PDB file of C-alpha atoms in Angstrom:
ATOM      1  CA  MET G  28       0.023   0.030  -0.025  1.00  0.00           C
ATOM      2  CA  GLN G  29       2.902   2.389   0.201  1.00  0.00           C
ATOM      3  CA  GLY G  30       2.622   2.911  -3.492  1.00  0.00           C
ATOM      4  CA  ASP G  31      -0.981   3.740  -3.252  1.00  0.00           C
ATOM      5  CA  GLU G  32      -1.686   7.072  -4.959  1.00  0.00           C
ATOM      6  CA  ARG G  33      -3.914   8.289  -2.242  1.00  0.00           C
ATOM      7  CA  ILE G  34      -1.194   7.784   0.423  1.00  0.00           C
ATOM      8  CA  SER G  35       1.559   9.274  -1.640  1.00  0.00           C
ATOM      9  CA  GLN G  36      -0.405  12.633  -1.962  1.00  0.00           C
ATOM     10  CA  TRP G  37      -0.003  13.296   1.760  1.00  0.00           C
ATOM     11  CA  PRO G  38       2.979  15.631   2.336  1.00  0.00           C
ATOM     12  CA  LEU G  39       4.509  14.568   5.671  1.00  0.00           C
ATOM     13  CA  ARG G  40       4.633  11.069   7.440  1.00  0.00           C
ATOM     14  CA  PRO G  41       4.284  10.562  11.254  1.00  0.00           C
ATOM     15  CA  ASN G  42       7.063   8.546  13.041  1.00  0.00           C
ATOM     16  CA  GLU G  43       5.919   5.146  13.395  1.00  0.00           C
ATOM     17  CA  GLU G  44       8.216   4.474  16.365  1.00  0.00           C
ATOM     18  CA  ASN G  45       6.329   3.842  19.694  1.00  0.00           C
ATOM     19  CA  GLU G  46       3.111   4.721  17.919  1.00  0.00           C
ATOM     20  CA  THR G  47       0.897   3.443  20.339  1.00  0.00           C
ATOM     21  CA  GLU G  48       2.306   5.518  23.056  1.00  0.00           C
ATOM     22  CA  GLN G  49       2.233   8.818  21.136  1.00  0.00           C
ATOM     23  CA  LEU G  50      -0.576  11.167  21.000  1.00  0.00           C
ATOM     24  CA  LEU G  51       1.003  13.557  18.549  1.00  0.00           C
ATOM     25  CA  PRO G  52       3.370  12.741  15.681  1.00  0.00           C
ATOM     26  CA  ALA G  53       7.084  13.083  16.286  1.00  0.00           C
ATOM     27  CA  GLY G  54       8.136  16.621  15.135  1.00  0.00           C
ATOM     28  CA  ALA G  55       4.767  18.350  16.034  1.00  0.00           C
ATOM     29  CA  CYS G  56       5.429  21.252  18.512  1.00  0.00           C
ATOM     30  CA  ASP G  57       1.877  21.842  19.096  1.00  0.00           C
ATOM     31  CA  TRP G  58      -1.723  21.266  18.016  1.00  0.00           C
ATOM     32  CA  ASP G  59      -1.572  24.392  15.614  1.00  0.00           C
ATOM     33  CA  GLN G  60       0.611  22.190  13.396  1.00  0.00           C
ATOM     34  CA  LEU G  61      -2.164  19.425  13.352  1.00  0.00           C
ATOM     35  CA  LEU G  62      -5.525  21.555  13.219  1.00  0.00           C
ATOM     36  CA  GLY G  63      -4.304  24.742  11.120  1.00  0.00           C
ATOM     37  CA  PRO G  64      -4.645  24.723   7.388  1.00  0.00           C
ATOM     38  CA  PRO G  65      -3.166  23.340   5.485  1.00  0.00           C
ATOM     39  CA  LEU G  66      -3.217  20.176   7.307  1.00  0.00           C
ATOM     40  CA  THR G  67       0.229  18.455   7.924  1.00  0.00           C
ATOM     41  CA  PHE G  68       1.487  15.217   9.270  1.00  0.00           C
ATOM     42  CA  LEU G  69      -1.325  13.494   7.162  1.00  0.00           C
ATOM     43  CA  PRO G  70      -2.843  11.037   7.601  1.00  0.00           C
ATOM     44  CA  TRP G  71      -2.527  11.034  11.431  1.00  0.00           C
ATOM     45  CA  PRO G  72      -4.362   9.826  13.504  1.00  0.00           C
ATOM     46  CA  TYR G  73      -5.089   7.088  10.875  1.00  0.00           C
ATOM     47  CA  LYS G  74      -2.703   4.557   9.535  1.00  0.00           C
ATOM     48  CA  ASP G  75      -2.452   3.959   5.675  1.00  0.00           C
ATOM     49  CA  MET G  76      -4.980   1.177   5.716  1.00  0.00           C
ATOM     50  CA  GLU G  77      -7.222   3.013   7.799  1.00  0.00           C
ATOM     51  CA  LEU G  78      -7.099   6.020   5.298  1.00  0.00           C
ATOM     52  CA  VAL G  79      -7.686   3.896   2.217  1.00  0.00           C
ATOM     53  CA  LYS G  80     -10.800   2.606   3.892  1.00  0.00           C
ATOM     54  CA  ILE G  81     -12.059   6.088   4.646  1.00  0.00           C
ATOM     55  CA  TRP G  82     -11.341   7.203   1.002  1.00  0.00           C
ATOM     56  CA  ASP G  83     -12.972   4.234  -0.624  1.00  0.00           C
ATOM     57  CA  ALA G  84     -16.209   4.764   1.292  1.00  0.00           C
ATOM     58  CA  LEU G  85     -16.388   8.213  -0.598  1.00  0.00           C
ATOM     59  CA  PRO G  86     -17.315   9.036  -4.211  1.00  0.00           C
ATOM     60  CA  SER G  87     -14.108   9.540  -6.006  1.00  0.00           C
ATOM     61  CA  PRO G  88     -14.843  13.438  -7.294  1.00  0.00           C
ATOM     62  CA  ARG G  89     -14.736  14.773  -3.809  1.00  0.00           C
ATOM     63  CA  ALA G  90     -13.067  11.976  -1.664  1.00  0.00           C
ATOM     64  CA  ALA G  91      -9.870  13.806  -1.139  1.00  0.00           C
ATOM     65  CA  LEU G  92     -11.652  16.967   0.138  1.00  0.00           C
ATOM     66  CA  ALA G  93     -13.851  14.849   2.329  1.00  0.00           C
ATOM     67  CA  THR G  94     -11.218  12.759   3.638  1.00  0.00           C
ATOM     68  CA  LYS G  95      -9.301  15.635   4.815  1.00  0.00           C
ATOM     69  CA  GLU G  96     -12.391  17.013   6.589  1.00  0.00           C
ATOM     70  CA  ALA G  97     -12.598  13.691   8.473  1.00  0.00           C
ATOM     71  CA  ILE G  98      -8.993  13.912   9.537  1.00  0.00           C
ATOM     72  CA  PHE G  99      -9.590  17.306  10.842  1.00  0.00           C
ATOM     73  CA  THR G 100     -12.751  16.163  12.722  1.00  0.00           C
ATOM     74  CA  ALA G 101     -10.742  13.323  14.295  1.00  0.00           C
ATOM     75  CA  ARG G 102      -7.977  15.419  15.373  1.00  0.00           C
ATOM     76  CA  TRP G 103     -10.305  17.910  16.890  1.00  0.00           C
ATOM     77  CA  PHE G 104     -11.904  15.324  18.883  1.00  0.00           C
ATOM     78  CA  LEU G 105      -8.744  13.860  20.151  1.00  0.00           C
ATOM     79  CA  TYR G 106      -7.437  17.453  20.963  1.00  0.00           C
ATOM     80  CA  LYS G 107     -10.488  18.153  23.046  1.00  0.00           C
ATOM     81  CA  GLY G 108      -9.870  14.867  24.926  1.00  0.00           C
ATOM     82  CA  HIS G 109      -6.374  15.873  25.312  1.00  0.00           C
ATOM     83  CA  LEU G 110      -7.471  19.154  26.955  1.00  0.00           C
ATOM     84  CA  ARG G 111      -9.988  17.602  29.253  1.00  0.00           C
ATOM     85  CA  GLN G 112      -7.246  15.118  30.519  1.00  0.00           C
ATOM     86  CA  LYS G 113      -4.862  17.897  30.976  1.00  0.00           C
ATOM     87  CA  HIS G 114      -6.987  20.127  32.975  1.00  0.00           C
ATOM     88  CA  ARG G 115      -8.433  17.088  34.796  1.00  0.00           C
ATOM     89  CA  VAL G 116     -11.880  18.044  33.665  1.00  0.00           C
ATOM     90  CA  ALA G 117     -14.588  15.857  35.268  1.00  0.00           C
ATOM     91  CA  PRO G 118     -16.611  13.411  33.049  1.00  0.00           C
ATOM     92  CA  LYS G 119     -19.708  15.432  33.861  1.00  0.00           C
ATOM     93  CA  ALA G 120     -20.099  18.861  32.888  1.00  0.00           C
ATOM     94  CA  ASP G 121     -18.761  21.329  35.240  1.00  0.00           C
ATOM     95  CA  PRO G 122     -19.727  24.824  34.308  1.00  0.00           C
ATOM     96  CA  ARG G 123     -18.497  26.550  37.441  1.00  0.00           C
ATOM     97  CA  GLY G 124     -15.077  25.173  37.051  1.00  0.00           C
ATOM     98  CA  GLU G 125     -15.026  25.725  33.229  1.00  0.00           C
ATOM     99  CA  LEU G 126     -16.121  29.317  33.532  1.00  0.00           C
ATOM    100  CA  SER G 127     -13.340  30.006  36.187  1.00  0.00           C
ATOM    101  CA  ARG G 128     -10.792  28.691  33.870  1.00  0.00           C
ATOM    102  CA  ILE G 129     -11.976  30.829  30.871  1.00  0.00           C
ATOM    103  CA  TRP G 130     -11.969  33.889  33.091  1.00  0.00           C
ATOM    104  CA  ARG G 131      -8.544  33.271  34.439  1.00  0.00           C
ATOM    105  CA  ALA G 132      -7.115  32.589  30.931  1.00  0.00           C
ATOM    106  CA  SER G 133      -8.893  35.838  29.408  1.00  0.00           C
ATOM    107  CA  ARG G 134      -7.482  37.867  32.388  1.00  0.00           C
ATOM    108  CA  GLU G 135      -3.949  36.362  31.873  1.00  0.00           C
ATOM    109  CA  LEU G 136      -3.878  36.924  28.196  1.00  0.00           C
ATOM    110  CA  GLY G 137      -5.044  40.485  28.457  1.00  0.00           C
ATOM    111  CA  ASP G 138      -2.361  41.142  31.034  1.00  0.00           C
ATOM    112  CA  ALA G 139       0.254  39.549  28.924  1.00  0.00           C
ATOM    113  CA  ILE G 140      -0.667  41.827  25.928  1.00  0.00           C
ATOM    114  CA  CYS G 141      -0.894  44.878  28.045  1.00  0.00           C
ATOM    115  CA  ALA G 142       2.635  44.348  29.639  1.00  0.00           C
ATOM    116  CA  ALA G 143       4.280  43.498  26.187  1.00  0.00           C
ATOM    117  CA  SER G 144       6.882  45.941  24.794  1.00  0.00           C
ATOM    118  CA  SER G 145       6.888  47.805  21.694  1.00  0.00           C
ATOM    119  CA  GLU G 146       9.635  45.552  20.480  1.00  0.00           C
ATOM    120  CA  THR G 147       7.219  42.658  20.835  1.00  0.00           C
ATOM    121  CA  PHE G 148       4.545  44.130  18.779  1.00  0.00           C
ATOM    122  CA  GLU G 149       7.032  45.091  16.113  1.00  0.00           C
ATOM    123  CA  HIS G 150       8.210  41.577  15.875  1.00  0.00           C
ATOM    124  CA  LEU G 151       4.675  40.387  15.377  1.00  0.00           C
ATOM    125  CA  SER G 152       3.939  42.711  12.781  1.00  0.00           C
ATOM    126  CA  ARG G 153       7.290  41.937  10.984  1.00  0.00           C
ATOM    127  CA  HIS G 154       6.890  38.176  11.030  1.00  0.00           C
ATOM    128  CA  LEU G 155       3.201  37.603   9.902  1.00  0.00           C
ATOM    129  CA  SER G 156       2.262  34.300   8.420  1.00  0.00           C
ATOM    130  CA  PRO G 157       2.381  33.780   4.611  1.00  0.00           C
ATOM    131  CA  VAL G 158      -1.259  32.661   4.841  1.00  0.00           C
ATOM    132  CA  ALA G 159      -2.357  35.549   7.104  1.00  0.00           C
ATOM    133  CA  VAL G 160      -5.774  37.146   6.133  1.00  0.00           C
ATOM    134  CA  LYS G 161      -5.791  40.614   4.276  1.00  0.00           C
ATOM    135  CA  SER G 162      -6.581  42.149   7.698  1.00  0.00           C
ATOM    136  CA  PRO G 163      -4.563  40.259  10.226  1.00  0.00           C
ATOM    137  CA  VAL G 164      -5.585  40.083  13.791  1.00  0.00           C
ATOM    138  CA  ARG G 165      -3.027  42.345  15.768  1.00  0.00           C
ATOM    139  CA  ALA G 166      -2.528  41.987  19.483  1.00  0.00           C
ATOM    140  CA  HIS G 167      -4.338  45.007  20.301  1.00  0.00           C
ATOM    141  CA  ASP G 168      -7.160  43.612  18.260  1.00  0.00           C
ATOM    142  CA  LEU G 169      -7.329  40.541  20.492  1.00  0.00           C
ATOM    143  CA  LEU G 170      -7.173  42.991  23.451  1.00  0.00           C
ATOM    144  CA  GLY G 171     -10.325  44.704  22.354  1.00  0.00           C
ATOM    145  CA  ILE G 172     -12.052  41.330  21.604  1.00  0.00           C
ATOM    146  CA  LEU G 173     -11.050  40.155  25.284  1.00  0.00           C
ATOM    147  CA  PHE G 174     -12.308  43.446  26.828  1.00  0.00           C
ATOM    148  CA  TRP G 175     -15.836  43.103  25.097  1.00  0.00           C
ATOM    149  CA  PHE G 176     -16.030  39.426  25.668  1.00  0.00           C
ATOM    150  CA  GLU G 177     -15.610  39.984  29.575  1.00  0.00           C
ATOM    151  CA  HIS G 178     -17.920  43.013  29.382  1.00  0.00           C
ATOM    152  CA  ASP G 179     -20.789  41.091  27.631  1.00  0.00           C
ATOM    153  CA  ASN G 180     -20.448  38.207  29.926  1.00  0.00           C
ATOM    154  CA  ARG G 181     -19.752  39.785  33.135  1.00  0.00           C
ATOM    155  CA  ILE G 182     -23.182  38.852  34.666  1.00  0.00           C
ATOM    156  CA  ALA G 183     -22.547  35.072  33.705  1.00  0.00           C
ATOM    157  CA  PHE G 184     -19.027  35.041  34.980  1.00  0.00           C
ATOM    158  CA  GLY G 185     -20.375  36.943  38.161  1.00  0.00           C
ATOM    159  CA  ASN G 186     -23.084  34.237  38.959  1.00  0.00           C
ATOM    160  CA  PRO G 187     -21.645  30.795  38.098  1.00  0.00           C
ATOM    161  CA  PRO G 188     -23.787  27.701  38.863  1.00  0.00           C
ATOM    162  CA  GLU G 189     -23.550  26.534  42.318  1.00  0.00           C
ATOM    163  CA  CYS G 190     -22.364  22.844  41.632  1.00  0.00           C
ATOM    164  CA  TYR G 191     -21.830  20.217  39.291  1.00  0.00           C
ATOM    165  CA  ARG G 192     -24.727  19.380  37.006  1.00  0.00           C
ATOM    166  CA  ILE G 193     -26.432  16.223  37.729  1.00  0.00           C
ATOM    167  CA  GLY G 194     -26.809  13.639  34.882  1.00  0.00           C
ATOM    168  CA  ALA G 195     -24.901  11.634  32.427  1.00  0.00           C
ATOM    169  CA  PRO G 196     -21.349  12.286  31.454  1.00  0.00           C
ATOM    170  CA  GLU G 197     -20.844  15.092  28.908  1.00  0.00           C
ATOM    171  CA  ARG G 198     -21.385  13.992  25.376  1.00  0.00           C
ATOM    172  CA  ILE G 199     -20.803  17.112  23.382  1.00  0.00           C
ATOM    173  CA  ARG G 200     -17.266  15.865  22.320  1.00  0.00           C
ATOM    174  CA  GLU G 201     -18.946  12.701  20.755  1.00  0.00           C
ATOM    175  CA  GLU G 202     -21.682  14.957  19.102  1.00  0.00           C
ATOM    176  CA  MET G 203     -19.097  17.269  17.633  1.00  0.00           C
ATOM    177  CA  LEU G 204     -17.166  14.112  16.149  1.00  0.00           C
ATOM    178  CA  ILE G 205     -20.346  12.700  14.510  1.00  0.00           C
ATOM    179  CA  TYR G 206     -21.425  16.183  13.231  1.00  0.00           C
ATOM    180  CA  GLY G 207     -18.157  16.842  11.761  1.00  0.00           C
ATOM    181  CA  LEU G 208     -18.120  13.301  10.111  1.00  0.00           C
ATOM    182  CA  TRP G 209     -21.699  13.875   8.837  1.00  0.00           C
ATOM    183  CA  SER G 210     -20.462  17.129   7.375  1.00  0.00           C
ATOM    184  CA  ALA G 211     -17.688  15.571   5.548  1.00  0.00           C
ATOM    185  CA  TRP G 212     -20.102  13.048   4.183  1.00  0.00           C
ATOM    186  CA  ARG G 213     -22.478  15.682   3.004  1.00  0.00           C
ATOM    187  CA  LEU G 214     -19.408  17.551   1.287  1.00  0.00           C
ATOM    188  CA  ALA G 215     -18.590  14.342  -0.547  1.00  0.00           C
ATOM    189  CA  HIS G 216     -22.020  14.114  -1.997  1.00  0.00           C
ATOM    190  CA  ALA G 217     -22.500  17.866  -2.831  1.00  0.00           C
ATOM    191  CA  MET G 218     -24.707  18.305   0.201  1.00  0.00           C
ATOM    192  CA  ARG G 219     -27.185  15.700  -0.993  1.00  0.00           C
ATOM    193  CA  PRO G 220     -25.893  12.643   0.883  1.00  0.00           C
ATOM    194  CA  PRO G 221     -27.529   9.257   0.422  1.00  0.00           C
ATOM    195  CA  VAL G 222     -28.578   7.210   3.270  1.00  0.00           C
ATOM    196  CA  ARG G 223     -26.688   3.963   1.945  1.00  0.00           C
ATOM    197  CA  GLY G 224     -23.025   4.251   2.687  1.00  0.00           C
ATOM    198  CA  TRP G 225     -23.133   6.447   5.696  1.00  0.00           C
ATOM    199  CA  PRO G 226     -22.610   3.792   8.330  1.00  0.00           C
ATOM    200  CA  VAL G 227     -19.583   2.276   6.321  1.00  0.00           C
ATOM    201  CA  PHE G 228     -18.123   5.685   6.309  1.00  0.00           C
ATOM    202  CA  ARG G 229     -18.644   6.594   9.899  1.00  0.00           C
ATOM    203  CA  ALA G 230     -17.254   3.279  10.970  1.00  0.00           C
ATOM    204  CA  ALA G 231     -14.113   3.701   8.910  1.00  0.00           C
ATOM    205  CA  CYS G 232     -13.625   7.124  10.533  1.00  0.00           C
ATOM    206  CA  VAL G 233     -14.606   6.284  14.206  1.00  0.00           C
ATOM    207  CA  ASP G 234     -13.447   2.685  14.806  1.00  0.00           C
ATOM    208  CA  PRO G 235      -9.549   3.497  14.765  1.00  0.00           C
ATOM    209  CA  LEU G 236     -10.314   6.326  17.545  1.00  0.00           C
ATOM    210  CA  ALA G 237     -11.777   3.534  19.696  1.00  0.00           C
ATOM    211  CA  GLY G 238      -8.718   1.191  19.420  1.00  0.00           C
ATOM    212  CA  PRO G 239      -5.750   0.803  21.898  1.00  0.00           C
ATOM    213  CA  ARG G 240      -3.965   3.804  20.349  1.00  0.00           C
ATOM    214  CA  PHE G 241      -6.389   6.315  21.774  1.00  0.00           C
ATOM    215  CA  PRO G 242      -7.687   4.439  24.983  1.00  0.00           C
ATOM    216  CA  LYS G 243      -9.660   7.530  26.285  1.00  0.00           C
ATOM    217  CA  GLY G 244     -11.293   8.071  22.790  1.00  0.00           C
ATOM    218  CA  LEU G 245     -15.091   7.068  22.386  1.00  0.00           C
ATOM    219  CA  ARG G 246     -16.761   5.946  25.486  1.00  0.00           C
ATOM    220  CA  SER G 247     -19.513   4.031  23.440  1.00  0.00           C
ATOM    221  CA  ALA G 248     -17.694   2.669  20.238  1.00  0.00           C
ATOM    222  CA  SER G 249     -19.722  -0.347  20.384  1.00  0.00           C
ATOM    223  CA  ARG G 250     -23.309   1.459  20.437  1.00  0.00           C
ATOM    224  CA  THR G 251     -25.987  -0.002  18.054  1.00  0.00           C
ATOM    225  CA  GLU G 252     -26.848   1.644  14.737  1.00  0.00           C
ATOM    226  CA  ARG G 253     -29.942   3.045  16.553  1.00  0.00           C
ATOM    227  CA  GLY G 254     -27.433   4.505  19.261  1.00  0.00           C
ATOM    228  CA  TRP G 255     -25.398   6.260  16.352  1.00  0.00           C
ATOM    229  CA  GLN G 256     -28.543   7.532  14.656  1.00  0.00           C
ATOM    230  CA  ASP G 257     -29.710   9.054  18.093  1.00  0.00           C
ATOM    231  CA  LEU G 258     -26.281  10.568  18.503  1.00  0.00           C
ATOM    232  CA  LEU G 259     -26.394  12.242  15.128  1.00  0.00           C
ATOM    233  CA  LYS G 260     -29.975  13.241  15.749  1.00  0.00           C
ATOM    234  CA  ARG G 261     -28.884  15.096  19.013  1.00  0.00           C
ATOM    235  CA  ALA G 262     -25.819  16.678  17.225  1.00  0.00           C
ATOM    236  CA  ARG G 263     -27.709  17.914  14.395  1.00  0.00           C
ATOM    237  CA  ALA G 264     -30.160  19.440  16.777  1.00  0.00           C
ATOM    238  CA  ARG G 265     -27.310  21.141  18.637  1.00  0.00           C
ATOM    239  CA  PHE G 266     -25.402  22.317  15.619  1.00  0.00           C
ATOM    240  CA  GLU G 267     -27.689  22.729  12.548  1.00  0.00           C
ATOM    241  CA  GLY G 268     -27.881  26.314  11.795  1.00  0.00           C
ATOM    242  CA  ALA G 269     -24.768  27.235  13.838  1.00  0.00           C
ATOM    243  CA  ILE G 270     -22.362  25.430  11.657  1.00  0.00           C
ATOM    244  CA  LYS G 271     -22.902  25.751   7.909  1.00  0.00           C
TER     245      LYS G 271
END
C-alpha cells in the first residue's frame, strides 16, 4: 500500500516508532501544526490502511476533500480529549469550574498583551504568516475582543452555577465528532448525501479512534446503529444552523 496514489499525496509522514504511546506525531510542536490549514502530518491519526478505507467509502470526485475534513474532525475530537485530561476535567459537565478557567485565561492573556513591549509588537507585525488574512488580527485587536468578551459576559461570570450538573457524562465531544463526520459525508455528496453508505464511512472514521492507540477516545464505540442515529440526531439538533 505504500505505492497507493492516495497515500503518496500526503506531504508528511508521522513517526511510526512507539506509535501506540504517542498522542502527537514526532516533530509536532503543538496542536496548531495539526489543526491549522493546510493540514500536515497527514494521515495522522489514521494509519495507511485506515486512510484507504475512509477514502474508498467516498465518491471519487470529492473523496480527497472529504477525507481531509474527516481527519480534521478526528484530530479536533482527540485534541478536546487531550485538553480535558490535561486540565483534569470531570466526565460530567462542570460549568462553574470551566467558567473559572475561561475567566482566568482571559485575564492572563489580556495582562500579557498589556505588559508587552513595543519591540514585541514590532516583531509580531514583521513576521506575519504567509497565509495571514488581508486584515490580520493584531495583538491590540485581540485585547479589544477580550475586553468586550468580559464586558458582555460579566453577569454570567459573576454568577456561576452552584455545583456540578447532575446527569450523564458530557457527550458534546462525541456529538461534535459525529456532526463533523456527517458534514464531511455531505460535502462528499455535494450536500445531498444518500442514506446508504453513511454507516460504512462513519465506522471507517470512528473505529480507529476507539482502538488501543487512543484508550480514552470514544466511550461508546460499540453502540448500536440506533444509538449512532440518536447521537447524530442530537448533534444535528445542537449544531444545525450554527455550523454551515
